[in-house]
mmCIF file of C-alpha atoms and ligand atoms in Angstrom:
data_model
loop_
_atom_site.group_PDB
_atom_site.id
_atom_site.type_symbol
_atom_site.label_atom_id
_atom_site.label_comp_id
_atom_site.label_asym_id
_atom_site.label_seq_id
_atom_site.Cartn_x
_atom_site.Cartn_y
_atom_site.Cartn_z
ATOM 1 C CA MET A 1 -35.761 63.634 21.807
ATOM 2 C CA SER A 2 -33.877 66.622 23.283
ATOM 3 C CA PRO A 3 -32.380 68.986 20.646
ATOM 4 C CA LYS A 4 -28.679 68.582 19.851
ATOM 5 C CA ILE A 5 -26.688 71.398 21.445
ATOM 6 C CA SER A 6 -23.723 72.375 19.265
ATOM 7 C CA LEU A 7 -20.537 73.841 20.717
ATOM 8 C CA THR A 8 -21.484 77.140 19.070
ATOM 9 C CA ARG A 9 -24.875 77.243 20.818
ATOM 10 C CA TYR A 10 -23.297 76.160 24.126
ATOM 11 C CA LEU A 11 -20.731 78.966 23.955
ATOM 12 C CA ILE A 12 -23.265 81.604 22.840
ATOM 13 C CA GLU A 13 -25.451 80.677 25.812
ATOM 14 C CA LYS A 14 -22.360 80.843 28.041
ATOM 15 C CA GLN A 15 -21.600 84.274 26.612
ATOM 16 C CA ARG A 16 -25.176 85.368 27.342
ATOM 17 C CA GLY A 17 -24.630 84.116 30.875
ATOM 18 C CA ARG A 18 -27.383 83.893 33.459
ATOM 19 C CA GLN A 19 -29.456 87.075 33.038
ATOM 20 C CA ASP A 20 -30.564 86.941 36.687
ATOM 21 C CA VAL A 21 -27.058 86.890 38.161
ATOM 22 C CA ALA A 22 -24.597 89.650 37.362
ATOM 23 C CA ASP A 23 -21.116 88.322 36.552
ATOM 24 C CA ALA A 24 -22.427 84.776 36.901
ATOM 25 C CA PRO A 25 -19.587 82.251 37.058
ATOM 26 C CA GLY A 26 -18.973 80.756 33.652
ATOM 27 C CA ALA A 27 -20.378 83.711 31.691
ATOM 28 C CA ILE A 28 -17.761 84.316 29.012
ATOM 29 C CA PRO A 29 -16.831 87.437 26.992
ATOM 30 C CA PRO A 30 -17.405 87.403 23.192
ATOM 31 C CA GLN A 31 -13.672 87.325 22.427
ATOM 32 C CA LEU A 32 -13.194 84.221 24.590
ATOM 33 C CA ARG A 33 -16.142 82.562 22.866
ATOM 34 C CA LEU A 34 -14.536 83.327 19.496
ATOM 35 C CA LEU A 35 -11.179 81.956 20.710
ATOM 36 C CA LEU A 36 -12.713 78.660 21.829
ATOM 37 C CA GLU A 37 -14.630 78.238 18.577
ATOM 38 C CA VAL A 38 -11.432 78.842 16.578
ATOM 39 C CA VAL A 39 -9.491 76.319 18.678
ATOM 40 C CA ALA A 40 -12.292 73.771 18.194
ATOM 41 C CA ARG A 41 -12.223 74.349 14.425
ATOM 42 C CA ALA A 42 -8.447 73.842 14.416
ATOM 43 C CA CYS A 43 -8.901 70.575 16.348
ATOM 44 C CA LYS A 44 -11.315 69.387 13.648
ATOM 45 C CA SER A 45 -8.600 69.998 11.043
ATOM 46 C CA ILE A 46 -6.018 68.170 13.174
ATOM 47 C CA SER A 47 -8.454 65.289 13.623
ATOM 48 C CA LEU A 48 -8.816 64.993 9.841
ATOM 49 C CA ALA A 49 -5.017 64.874 9.404
ATOM 50 C CA VAL A 50 -4.620 62.307 12.206
ATOM 51 C CA THR A 51 -7.405 60.118 10.794
ATOM 52 C CA LYS A 52 -5.742 59.980 7.368
ATOM 53 C CA GLY A 53 -2.624 58.360 8.889
ATOM 54 C CA ALA A 54 -0.427 56.676 6.301
ATOM 55 C CA LEU A 55 -2.882 57.637 3.549
ATOM 56 C CA GLY A 56 -2.041 61.290 4.217
ATOM 57 C CA GLY A 57 1.699 60.733 4.339
ATOM 58 C CA VAL A 58 1.711 62.259 7.834
ATOM 59 C CA LEU A 59 3.153 59.397 9.860
ATOM 60 C CA GLY A 60 6.731 59.058 11.002
ATOM 61 C CA ALA A 61 9.323 61.506 12.256
ATOM 62 C CA ALA A 62 10.196 64.884 10.842
ATOM 63 C CA ASP A 63 13.914 65.585 10.604
ATOM 64 C CA SER A 64 13.833 68.033 13.510
ATOM 65 C CA GLU A 65 13.772 68.240 17.311
ATOM 66 C CA ASN A 66 11.554 70.385 19.529
ATOM 67 C CA VAL A 67 12.705 72.639 22.353
ATOM 68 C CA GLN A 68 12.553 69.620 24.650
ATOM 69 C CA GLY A 69 15.154 67.856 22.509
ATOM 70 C CA GLU A 70 12.532 65.327 21.401
ATOM 71 C CA ILE A 71 12.351 64.115 17.791
ATOM 72 C CA GLN A 72 9.295 65.781 16.257
ATOM 73 C CA LYS A 73 6.715 63.744 14.402
ATOM 74 C CA LYS A 74 5.386 65.135 11.142
ATOM 75 C CA LEU A 75 1.965 65.447 12.782
ATOM 76 C CA ASP A 76 3.437 67.433 15.697
ATOM 77 C CA ILE A 77 4.535 70.090 13.225
ATOM 78 C CA ILE A 78 1.302 69.947 11.206
ATOM 79 C CA ALA A 79 -0.834 70.324 14.347
ATOM 80 C CA ASN A 80 1.282 73.227 15.577
ATOM 81 C CA GLU A 81 0.971 75.037 12.228
ATOM 82 C CA VAL A 82 -2.798 74.447 12.114
ATOM 83 C CA LEU A 83 -3.259 76.041 15.553
ATOM 84 C CA ILE A 84 -1.019 79.016 14.741
ATOM 85 C CA GLU A 85 -2.671 79.701 11.370
ATOM 86 C CA ALA A 86 -6.198 79.317 12.750
ATOM 87 C CA ASN A 87 -5.654 81.701 15.667
ATOM 88 C CA GLU A 88 -3.250 84.420 14.523
ATOM 89 C CA TRP A 89 -5.673 86.562 12.430
ATOM 90 C CA GLY A 90 -8.832 86.591 14.578
ATOM 91 C CA GLY A 91 -8.001 89.541 16.823
ATOM 92 C CA HIS A 92 -8.638 87.588 20.035
ATOM 93 C CA LEU A 93 -5.015 86.723 20.885
ATOM 94 C CA ALA A 94 -1.905 88.698 21.812
ATOM 95 C CA ALA A 95 0.409 85.692 21.547
ATOM 96 C CA MET A 96 0.689 81.905 21.616
ATOM 97 C CA ALA A 97 3.102 79.404 23.170
ATOM 98 C CA SER A 98 3.571 75.768 22.200
ATOM 99 C CA GLU A 99 5.504 72.713 23.284
ATOM 100 C CA GLU A 100 6.858 72.695 19.720
ATOM 101 C CA MET A 101 8.248 76.261 19.782
ATOM 102 C CA GLU A 102 11.079 77.584 21.980
ATOM 103 C CA GLY A 103 9.795 81.130 22.320
ATOM 104 C CA ILE A 104 6.344 82.718 22.249
ATOM 105 C CA TYR A 105 4.628 83.481 18.946
ATOM 106 C CA VAL A 106 3.472 87.113 18.993
ATOM 107 C CA VAL A 107 0.513 87.846 16.701
ATOM 108 C CA PRO A 108 2.004 89.606 13.632
ATOM 109 C CA ASN A 109 1.459 93.357 13.311
ATOM 110 C CA ARG A 110 -0.665 92.826 10.182
ATOM 111 C CA TYR A 111 -3.370 91.411 12.434
ATOM 112 C CA PRO A 112 -5.198 93.043 15.391
ATOM 113 C CA GLN A 113 -3.942 92.000 18.824
ATOM 114 C CA GLY A 114 -6.400 90.668 21.401
ATOM 115 C CA GLU A 115 -6.363 90.264 25.169
ATOM 116 C CA TYR A 116 -5.839 86.503 25.477
ATOM 117 C CA LEU A 117 -2.800 84.240 25.590
ATOM 118 C CA LEU A 118 -3.113 80.701 24.210
ATOM 119 C CA MET A 119 -0.777 77.837 25.146
ATOM 120 C CA PHE A 120 -0.936 74.353 23.724
ATOM 121 C CA ASP A 121 0.620 70.968 23.318
ATOM 122 C CA PRO A 122 -0.511 70.561 19.713
ATOM 123 C CA LEU A 123 -0.291 66.795 19.683
ATOM 124 C CA ASP A 124 0.232 65.107 23.047
ATOM 125 C CA GLY A 125 1.179 61.442 23.058
ATOM 126 C CA SER A 126 3.123 61.596 19.805
ATOM 127 C CA SER A 127 4.828 58.272 20.466
ATOM 128 C CA ASN A 128 1.397 56.723 19.834
ATOM 129 C CA ILE A 129 0.804 58.313 16.420
ATOM 130 C CA ASP A 130 2.452 55.595 14.324
ATOM 131 C CA VAL A 131 0.789 52.783 16.272
ATOM 132 C CA ASN A 132 -2.751 54.157 15.963
ATOM 133 C CA VAL A 133 -3.373 54.803 19.658
ATOM 134 C CA SER A 134 -5.360 57.833 20.918
ATOM 135 C CA ILE A 135 -3.534 61.184 20.987
ATOM 136 C CA GLY A 136 -4.763 64.715 21.540
ATOM 137 C CA THR A 137 -4.403 68.491 21.627
ATOM 138 C CA ILE A 138 -4.210 70.203 25.041
ATOM 139 C CA PHE A 139 -4.833 73.951 25.397
ATOM 140 C CA SER A 140 -4.860 76.600 28.120
ATOM 141 C CA VAL A 141 -6.061 80.223 27.982
ATOM 142 C CA LEU A 142 -4.854 83.149 30.110
ATOM 143 C CA LEU A 143 -5.646 86.852 30.076
ATOM 144 C CA LYS A 144 -2.738 89.012 28.989
ATOM 145 C CA PRO A 145 -1.769 91.358 31.841
ATOM 146 C CA GLU A 146 -2.538 95.030 31.148
ATOM 147 C CA GLY A 147 0.170 97.251 29.785
ATOM 148 C CA ALA A 148 3.203 96.975 27.587
ATOM 149 C CA ALA A 149 3.867 94.794 24.596
ATOM 150 C CA VAL A 150 3.263 91.111 25.181
ATOM 151 C CA SER A 151 6.266 89.128 26.406
ATOM 152 C CA GLU A 152 7.080 85.620 27.643
ATOM 153 C CA GLN A 153 6.770 86.956 31.201
ATOM 154 C CA ASP A 154 3.020 87.519 30.595
ATOM 155 C CA PHE A 155 2.558 83.757 30.211
ATOM 156 C CA LEU A 156 4.117 82.975 33.589
ATOM 157 C CA GLN A 157 0.843 82.940 35.533
ATOM 158 C CA ALA A 158 -0.266 80.290 38.031
ATOM 159 C CA GLY A 159 -2.742 77.682 36.789
ATOM 160 C CA HIS A 160 -5.583 79.075 38.951
ATOM 161 C CA GLN A 161 -5.526 82.163 36.714
ATOM 162 C CA GLN A 162 -6.588 80.228 33.585
ATOM 163 C CA VAL A 163 -9.843 81.497 32.023
ATOM 164 C CA ALA A 164 -10.411 78.405 29.848
ATOM 165 C CA ALA A 165 -8.752 75.025 29.365
ATOM 166 C CA GLY A 166 -9.422 71.836 27.504
ATOM 167 C CA TYR A 167 -8.283 69.102 25.206
ATOM 168 C CA CYS A 168 -9.418 67.332 22.085
ATOM 169 C CA ILE A 169 -8.823 63.574 22.036
ATOM 170 C CA TYR A 170 -8.422 61.884 18.644
ATOM 171 C CA GLY A 171 -9.574 58.344 19.375
ATOM 172 C CA PRO A 172 -12.480 56.142 18.272
ATOM 173 C CA GLN A 173 -14.406 59.396 18.689
ATOM 174 C CA THR A 174 -13.012 62.901 18.381
ATOM 175 C CA THR A 175 -14.112 64.538 21.638
ATOM 176 C CA LEU A 176 -13.549 68.096 22.852
ATOM 177 C CA VAL A 177 -13.463 68.509 26.643
ATOM 178 C CA LEU A 178 -13.710 72.051 27.989
ATOM 179 C CA THR A 179 -14.011 74.177 31.110
ATOM 180 C CA VAL A 180 -14.446 77.941 31.501
ATOM 181 C CA GLY A 181 -14.581 77.690 35.284
ATOM 182 C CA ASP A 182 -18.075 76.373 35.968
ATOM 183 C CA GLY A 183 -17.690 72.630 35.396
ATOM 184 C CA VAL A 184 -16.556 70.369 32.581
ATOM 185 C CA ALA A 185 -18.449 69.663 29.365
ATOM 186 C CA MET A 186 -17.728 67.113 26.632
ATOM 187 C CA PHE A 187 -18.547 67.524 22.922
ATOM 188 C CA THR A 188 -18.342 64.696 20.397
ATOM 189 C CA LEU A 189 -17.563 65.495 16.756
ATOM 190 C CA ASP A 190 -20.452 64.710 14.424
ATOM 191 C CA ARG A 191 -18.434 64.184 11.260
ATOM 192 C CA GLU A 192 -21.543 64.223 9.041
ATOM 193 C CA GLN A 193 -22.407 67.743 10.213
ATOM 194 C CA GLY A 194 -18.836 68.776 11.001
ATOM 195 C CA SER A 195 -20.003 70.038 14.408
ATOM 196 C CA PHE A 196 -19.022 69.299 17.986
ATOM 197 C CA ILE A 197 -22.216 68.197 19.774
ATOM 198 C CA LEU A 198 -22.676 68.403 23.557
ATOM 199 C CA THR A 199 -22.654 64.829 24.889
ATOM 200 C CA GLN A 200 -21.969 65.408 28.590
ATOM 201 C CA GLU A 201 -22.223 68.338 31.013
ATOM 202 C CA ASN A 202 -21.145 68.722 34.651
ATOM 203 C CA VAL A 203 -18.641 65.846 34.405
ATOM 204 C CA GLN A 204 -17.930 64.387 37.859
ATOM 205 C CA ILE A 205 -14.925 62.192 38.704
ATOM 206 C CA PRO A 206 -15.789 59.476 41.286
ATOM 207 C CA PRO A 207 -13.941 60.468 44.503
ATOM 208 C CA ASP A 208 -12.618 56.922 45.043
ATOM 209 C CA THR A 209 -10.980 54.506 42.636
ATOM 210 C CA GLN A 210 -9.258 51.152 42.259
ATOM 211 C CA GLU A 211 -7.342 52.051 39.098
ATOM 212 C CA PHE A 212 -3.945 53.722 38.821
ATOM 213 C CA ALA A 213 -1.962 54.893 35.809
ATOM 214 C CA ILE A 214 1.832 55.109 35.957
ATOM 215 C CA ASN A 215 4.763 53.930 33.821
ATOM 216 C CA MET A 216 5.820 50.941 35.949
ATOM 217 C CA SER A 217 9.116 50.555 34.073
ATOM 218 C CA ASN A 218 10.396 53.529 36.068
ATOM 219 C CA MET A 219 9.704 51.914 39.466
ATOM 220 C CA ARG A 220 13.343 51.588 40.534
ATOM 221 C CA HIS A 221 13.827 55.323 39.947
ATOM 222 C CA TRP A 222 10.861 56.588 42.014
ATOM 223 C CA ALA A 223 11.056 58.380 45.366
ATOM 224 C CA PRO A 224 10.080 56.276 48.421
ATOM 225 C CA PRO A 225 6.503 57.668 48.803
ATOM 226 C CA VAL A 226 5.665 56.591 45.231
ATOM 227 C CA LYS A 227 7.312 53.191 45.668
ATOM 228 C CA ARG A 228 5.310 52.621 48.857
ATOM 229 C CA TYR A 229 2.003 53.796 47.373
ATOM 230 C CA ILE A 230 2.306 51.550 44.298
ATOM 231 C CA ALA A 231 3.578 48.587 46.341
ATOM 232 C CA GLU A 232 0.492 48.818 48.562
ATOM 233 C CA CYS A 233 -1.787 49.016 45.514
ATOM 234 C CA LEU A 234 -0.106 45.863 44.165
ATOM 235 C CA GLU A 235 -0.618 44.035 47.492
ATOM 236 C CA GLY A 236 -4.326 44.343 46.775
ATOM 237 C CA ALA A 237 -7.033 43.032 49.109
ATOM 238 C CA ASP A 238 -4.477 41.193 51.294
ATOM 239 C CA GLY A 239 -2.464 44.369 51.842
ATOM 240 C CA PRO A 240 -3.042 47.586 53.796
ATOM 241 C CA ARG A 241 -5.398 48.993 51.173
ATOM 242 C CA GLY A 242 -7.792 46.058 51.608
ATOM 243 C CA LYS A 243 -8.845 46.200 47.941
ATOM 244 C CA ASN A 244 -7.488 45.102 44.577
ATOM 245 C CA PHE A 245 -6.282 47.636 42.010
ATOM 246 C CA ASN A 246 -6.214 47.669 38.205
ATOM 247 C CA MET A 247 -3.516 49.441 36.171
ATOM 248 C CA ARG A 248 -3.628 51.342 32.891
ATOM 249 C CA TRP A 249 -0.835 53.230 31.076
ATOM 250 C CA ILE A 250 -1.541 54.539 27.550
ATOM 251 C CA ALA A 251 1.527 56.834 27.414
ATOM 252 C CA SER A 252 -0.805 59.542 26.156
ATOM 253 C CA MET A 253 -1.787 61.931 28.951
ATOM 254 C CA VAL A 254 -4.900 63.016 27.046
ATOM 255 C CA ALA A 255 -6.163 59.425 26.845
ATOM 256 C CA ASP A 256 -5.334 58.608 30.480
ATOM 257 C CA VAL A 257 -6.979 61.813 31.734
ATOM 258 C CA HIS A 258 -10.041 61.231 29.538
ATOM 259 C CA ARG A 259 -10.468 57.803 31.128
ATOM 260 C CA ILE A 260 -10.192 59.367 34.583
ATOM 261 C CA LEU A 261 -12.752 62.083 33.773
ATOM 262 C CA THR A 262 -15.020 59.331 32.463
ATOM 263 C CA ARG A 263 -14.705 56.648 35.193
ATOM 264 C CA GLY A 264 -12.233 57.847 37.828
ATOM 265 C CA GLY A 265 -8.691 56.755 38.611
ATOM 266 C CA VAL A 266 -5.362 58.284 39.538
ATOM 267 C CA PHE A 267 -2.682 59.323 37.011
ATOM 268 C CA MET A 268 0.916 59.748 38.094
ATOM 269 C CA TYR A 269 4.078 60.992 36.428
ATOM 270 C CA PRO A 270 6.213 61.709 39.507
ATOM 271 C CA TRP A 271 9.770 62.966 39.833
ATOM 272 C CA ASP A 272 12.312 60.187 39.437
ATOM 273 C CA GLN A 273 16.051 59.940 39.786
ATOM 274 C CA ARG A 274 16.796 59.357 36.093
ATOM 275 C CA GLU A 275 17.201 63.129 35.708
ATOM 276 C CA PRO A 276 17.175 64.353 39.331
ATOM 277 C CA GLY A 277 17.501 67.995 38.264
ATOM 278 C CA LYS A 278 14.094 67.823 36.533
ATOM 279 C CA PRO A 279 10.997 68.032 38.803
ATOM 280 C CA GLY A 280 9.134 65.685 36.435
ATOM 281 C CA LYS A 281 8.555 64.869 32.768
ATOM 282 C CA LEU A 282 5.268 66.679 32.079
ATOM 283 C CA ARG A 283 5.118 70.398 31.297
ATOM 284 C CA LEU A 284 3.381 72.736 33.693
ATOM 285 C CA MET A 285 1.967 75.420 31.393
ATOM 286 C CA TYR A 286 0.331 73.348 28.637
ATOM 287 C CA GLU A 287 -0.106 69.875 30.149
ATOM 288 C CA ALA A 288 -0.366 69.870 33.965
ATOM 289 C CA ASN A 289 -2.170 73.216 34.399
ATOM 290 C CA PRO A 290 -4.979 72.679 31.860
ATOM 291 C CA MET A 291 -5.444 69.035 32.831
ATOM 292 C CA GLY A 292 -5.220 69.921 36.520
ATOM 293 C CA TRP A 293 -7.936 72.563 36.180
ATOM 294 C CA LEU A 294 -10.223 70.212 34.225
ATOM 295 C CA VAL A 295 -9.776 67.535 36.901
ATOM 296 C CA GLU A 296 -10.485 70.000 39.728
ATOM 297 C CA GLN A 297 -13.525 71.362 37.877
ATOM 298 C CA ALA A 298 -14.798 67.758 37.704
ATOM 299 C CA GLY A 299 -14.403 67.295 41.477
ATOM 300 C CA GLY A 300 -10.953 65.699 41.377
ATOM 301 C CA ALA A 301 -7.562 66.862 42.659
ATOM 302 C CA ALA A 302 -4.228 67.688 40.991
ATOM 303 C CA SER A 303 -1.003 67.762 43.011
ATOM 304 C CA THR A 304 2.746 67.607 42.518
ATOM 305 C CA GLY A 305 2.735 65.237 45.485
ATOM 306 C CA THR A 306 3.481 68.072 47.884
ATOM 307 C CA GLU A 307 1.501 71.062 46.541
ATOM 308 C CA ARG A 308 -1.545 71.927 44.414
ATOM 309 C CA ILE A 309 -0.427 72.174 40.783
ATOM 310 C CA LEU A 310 -2.592 75.222 40.082
ATOM 311 C CA ASP A 311 -0.852 77.204 42.839
ATOM 312 C CA ILE A 312 2.635 76.884 41.319
ATOM 313 C CA GLN A 313 4.087 80.244 40.273
ATOM 314 C CA PRO A 314 5.848 79.457 36.947
ATOM 315 C CA THR A 315 9.373 80.710 36.286
ATOM 316 C CA GLN A 316 9.934 79.234 32.814
ATOM 317 C CA LEU A 317 7.621 78.699 29.844
ATOM 318 C CA HIS A 318 8.576 75.036 29.369
ATOM 319 C CA GLN A 319 9.158 74.085 32.978
ATOM 320 C CA ARG A 320 8.306 70.559 34.012
ATOM 321 C CA VAL A 321 6.412 69.316 37.050
ATOM 322 C CA SER A 322 5.632 66.133 38.970
ATOM 323 C CA VAL A 323 1.949 65.135 38.534
ATOM 324 C CA VAL A 324 -0.517 63.156 40.661
ATOM 325 C CA LEU A 325 -4.127 63.784 39.583
ATOM 326 C CA GLY A 326 -7.569 62.189 39.521
ATOM 327 C CA SER A 327 -10.071 60.881 42.093
ATOM 328 C CA ARG A 328 -9.736 63.284 45.009
ATOM 329 C CA ASN A 329 -9.726 60.747 47.855
ATOM 330 C CA GLU A 330 -7.088 58.616 46.129
ATOM 331 C CA VAL A 331 -4.928 61.666 45.360
ATOM 332 C CA ALA A 332 -5.205 62.662 49.048
ATOM 333 C CA HIS A 333 -4.233 59.128 50.092
ATOM 334 C CA MET A 334 -1.253 59.097 47.738
ATOM 335 C CA THR A 335 0.027 62.547 48.741
ATOM 336 C CA SER A 336 -0.244 61.602 52.426
ATOM 337 C CA TYR A 337 2.757 59.325 51.833
ATOM 338 C CA TYR A 338 4.847 62.411 51.014
ATOM 339 C CA GLU A 339 3.648 64.110 54.209
ATOM 340 C CA ARG A 340 4.618 61.080 56.297
ATOM 341 C CA GLU A 341 8.063 61.132 54.710
ATOM 342 C CA ALA A 342 8.565 64.853 55.370
HETATM 343 P P1 LIG B 1 6.488 57.710 28.928
HETATM 344 C C1 LIG B 1 3.630 61.882 25.919
HETATM 345 O O1 LIG B 1 4.918 61.997 25.356
HETATM 346 C C2 LIG B 1 3.693 62.372 27.353
HETATM 347 O O2 LIG B 1 4.116 63.685 27.390
HETATM 348 C C3 LIG B 1 2.333 62.202 28.020
HETATM 349 O O3 LIG B 1 1.290 62.355 27.135
HETATM 350 C C4 LIG B 1 2.394 60.792 28.579
HETATM 351 O O4 LIG B 1 1.585 60.632 29.737
HETATM 352 C C5 LIG B 1 3.874 60.618 28.918
HETATM 353 O O5 LIG B 1 4.600 61.545 28.108
HETATM 354 C C6 LIG B 1 4.349 59.218 28.612
HETATM 355 O O6 LIG B 1 5.687 59.128 29.054
HETATM 356 O O7 LIG B 1 7.775 57.967 29.680
HETATM 357 O O8 LIG B 1 5.637 56.661 29.555
HETATM 358 O O9 LIG B 1 6.681 57.493 27.434
#
């Protein structure tokens, strides 16, 4: 039986890199290895809190709103605090940014500052917490630009500049999914040992699919290309697509993306006319960029409908974006409807 590879061993071997190839892709610096191990440890703590549910008194809403104007769940706040407290003292970060905090969190002067920036959605899919459906933590890592004191401007880097990204899904299993730029690996939490164990490497998304994920209740608000694409999927084998489609919508991006990384599919949260001034619902910096990079690293595609998500130059920390991601041939087919409309 092949030996179990822990996340620690995986990252140490990544840090060692390939001795025969200088600057081999995927070789990671020690500080980045430390950062990823600390984030993984924080996710284990969050998983424990999530698993307790009502027994831990952590369900239900807190009496506060986040920067998005959304009612915060108690676990949103707990998860955010766990990530801040786990990462602020290690010396690997200059600052953090979170869906749950308006401004950036600069590492306090009492701790050494590092060269990385960490962004996260501490608990994505919060509406599912109280009904026991999978939720997760999404994170993205950037290098702090050289020079002056860290500022919010330092975070405003395009998604293709990420140095690491991943998520931890709290479902029937607690699974950490990670990329450092040379493919996607999955680690399942062995609760008896308390370690994340490598369970899949070089994850590949099937290029074609017959499964789409979108919130159908918004259909009347969609732009014409989305209406046409979904209508043709629903026409099935008798329609222009010549095949039947299945639909899934978990209302937890982490869970929908995990399904797509595991068996393919296309996930969509497009612009709609409910709030025409907003480009979409999902956030660029700590939802679409990390998930988009993971999907691309697994052979998929991630678009706004009209441009590659990872090429967007951010202007605001909490800016939103339209998202179409998943099996690359299906994403290309879907985005072709926008081109025809142009
Ligand atoms: P809706 C969760 O709140 C989230 O940000 C994503 O995880 C999820 O895909 C989406 O919103 C669900 O949105 O409008 O279907 O509730």
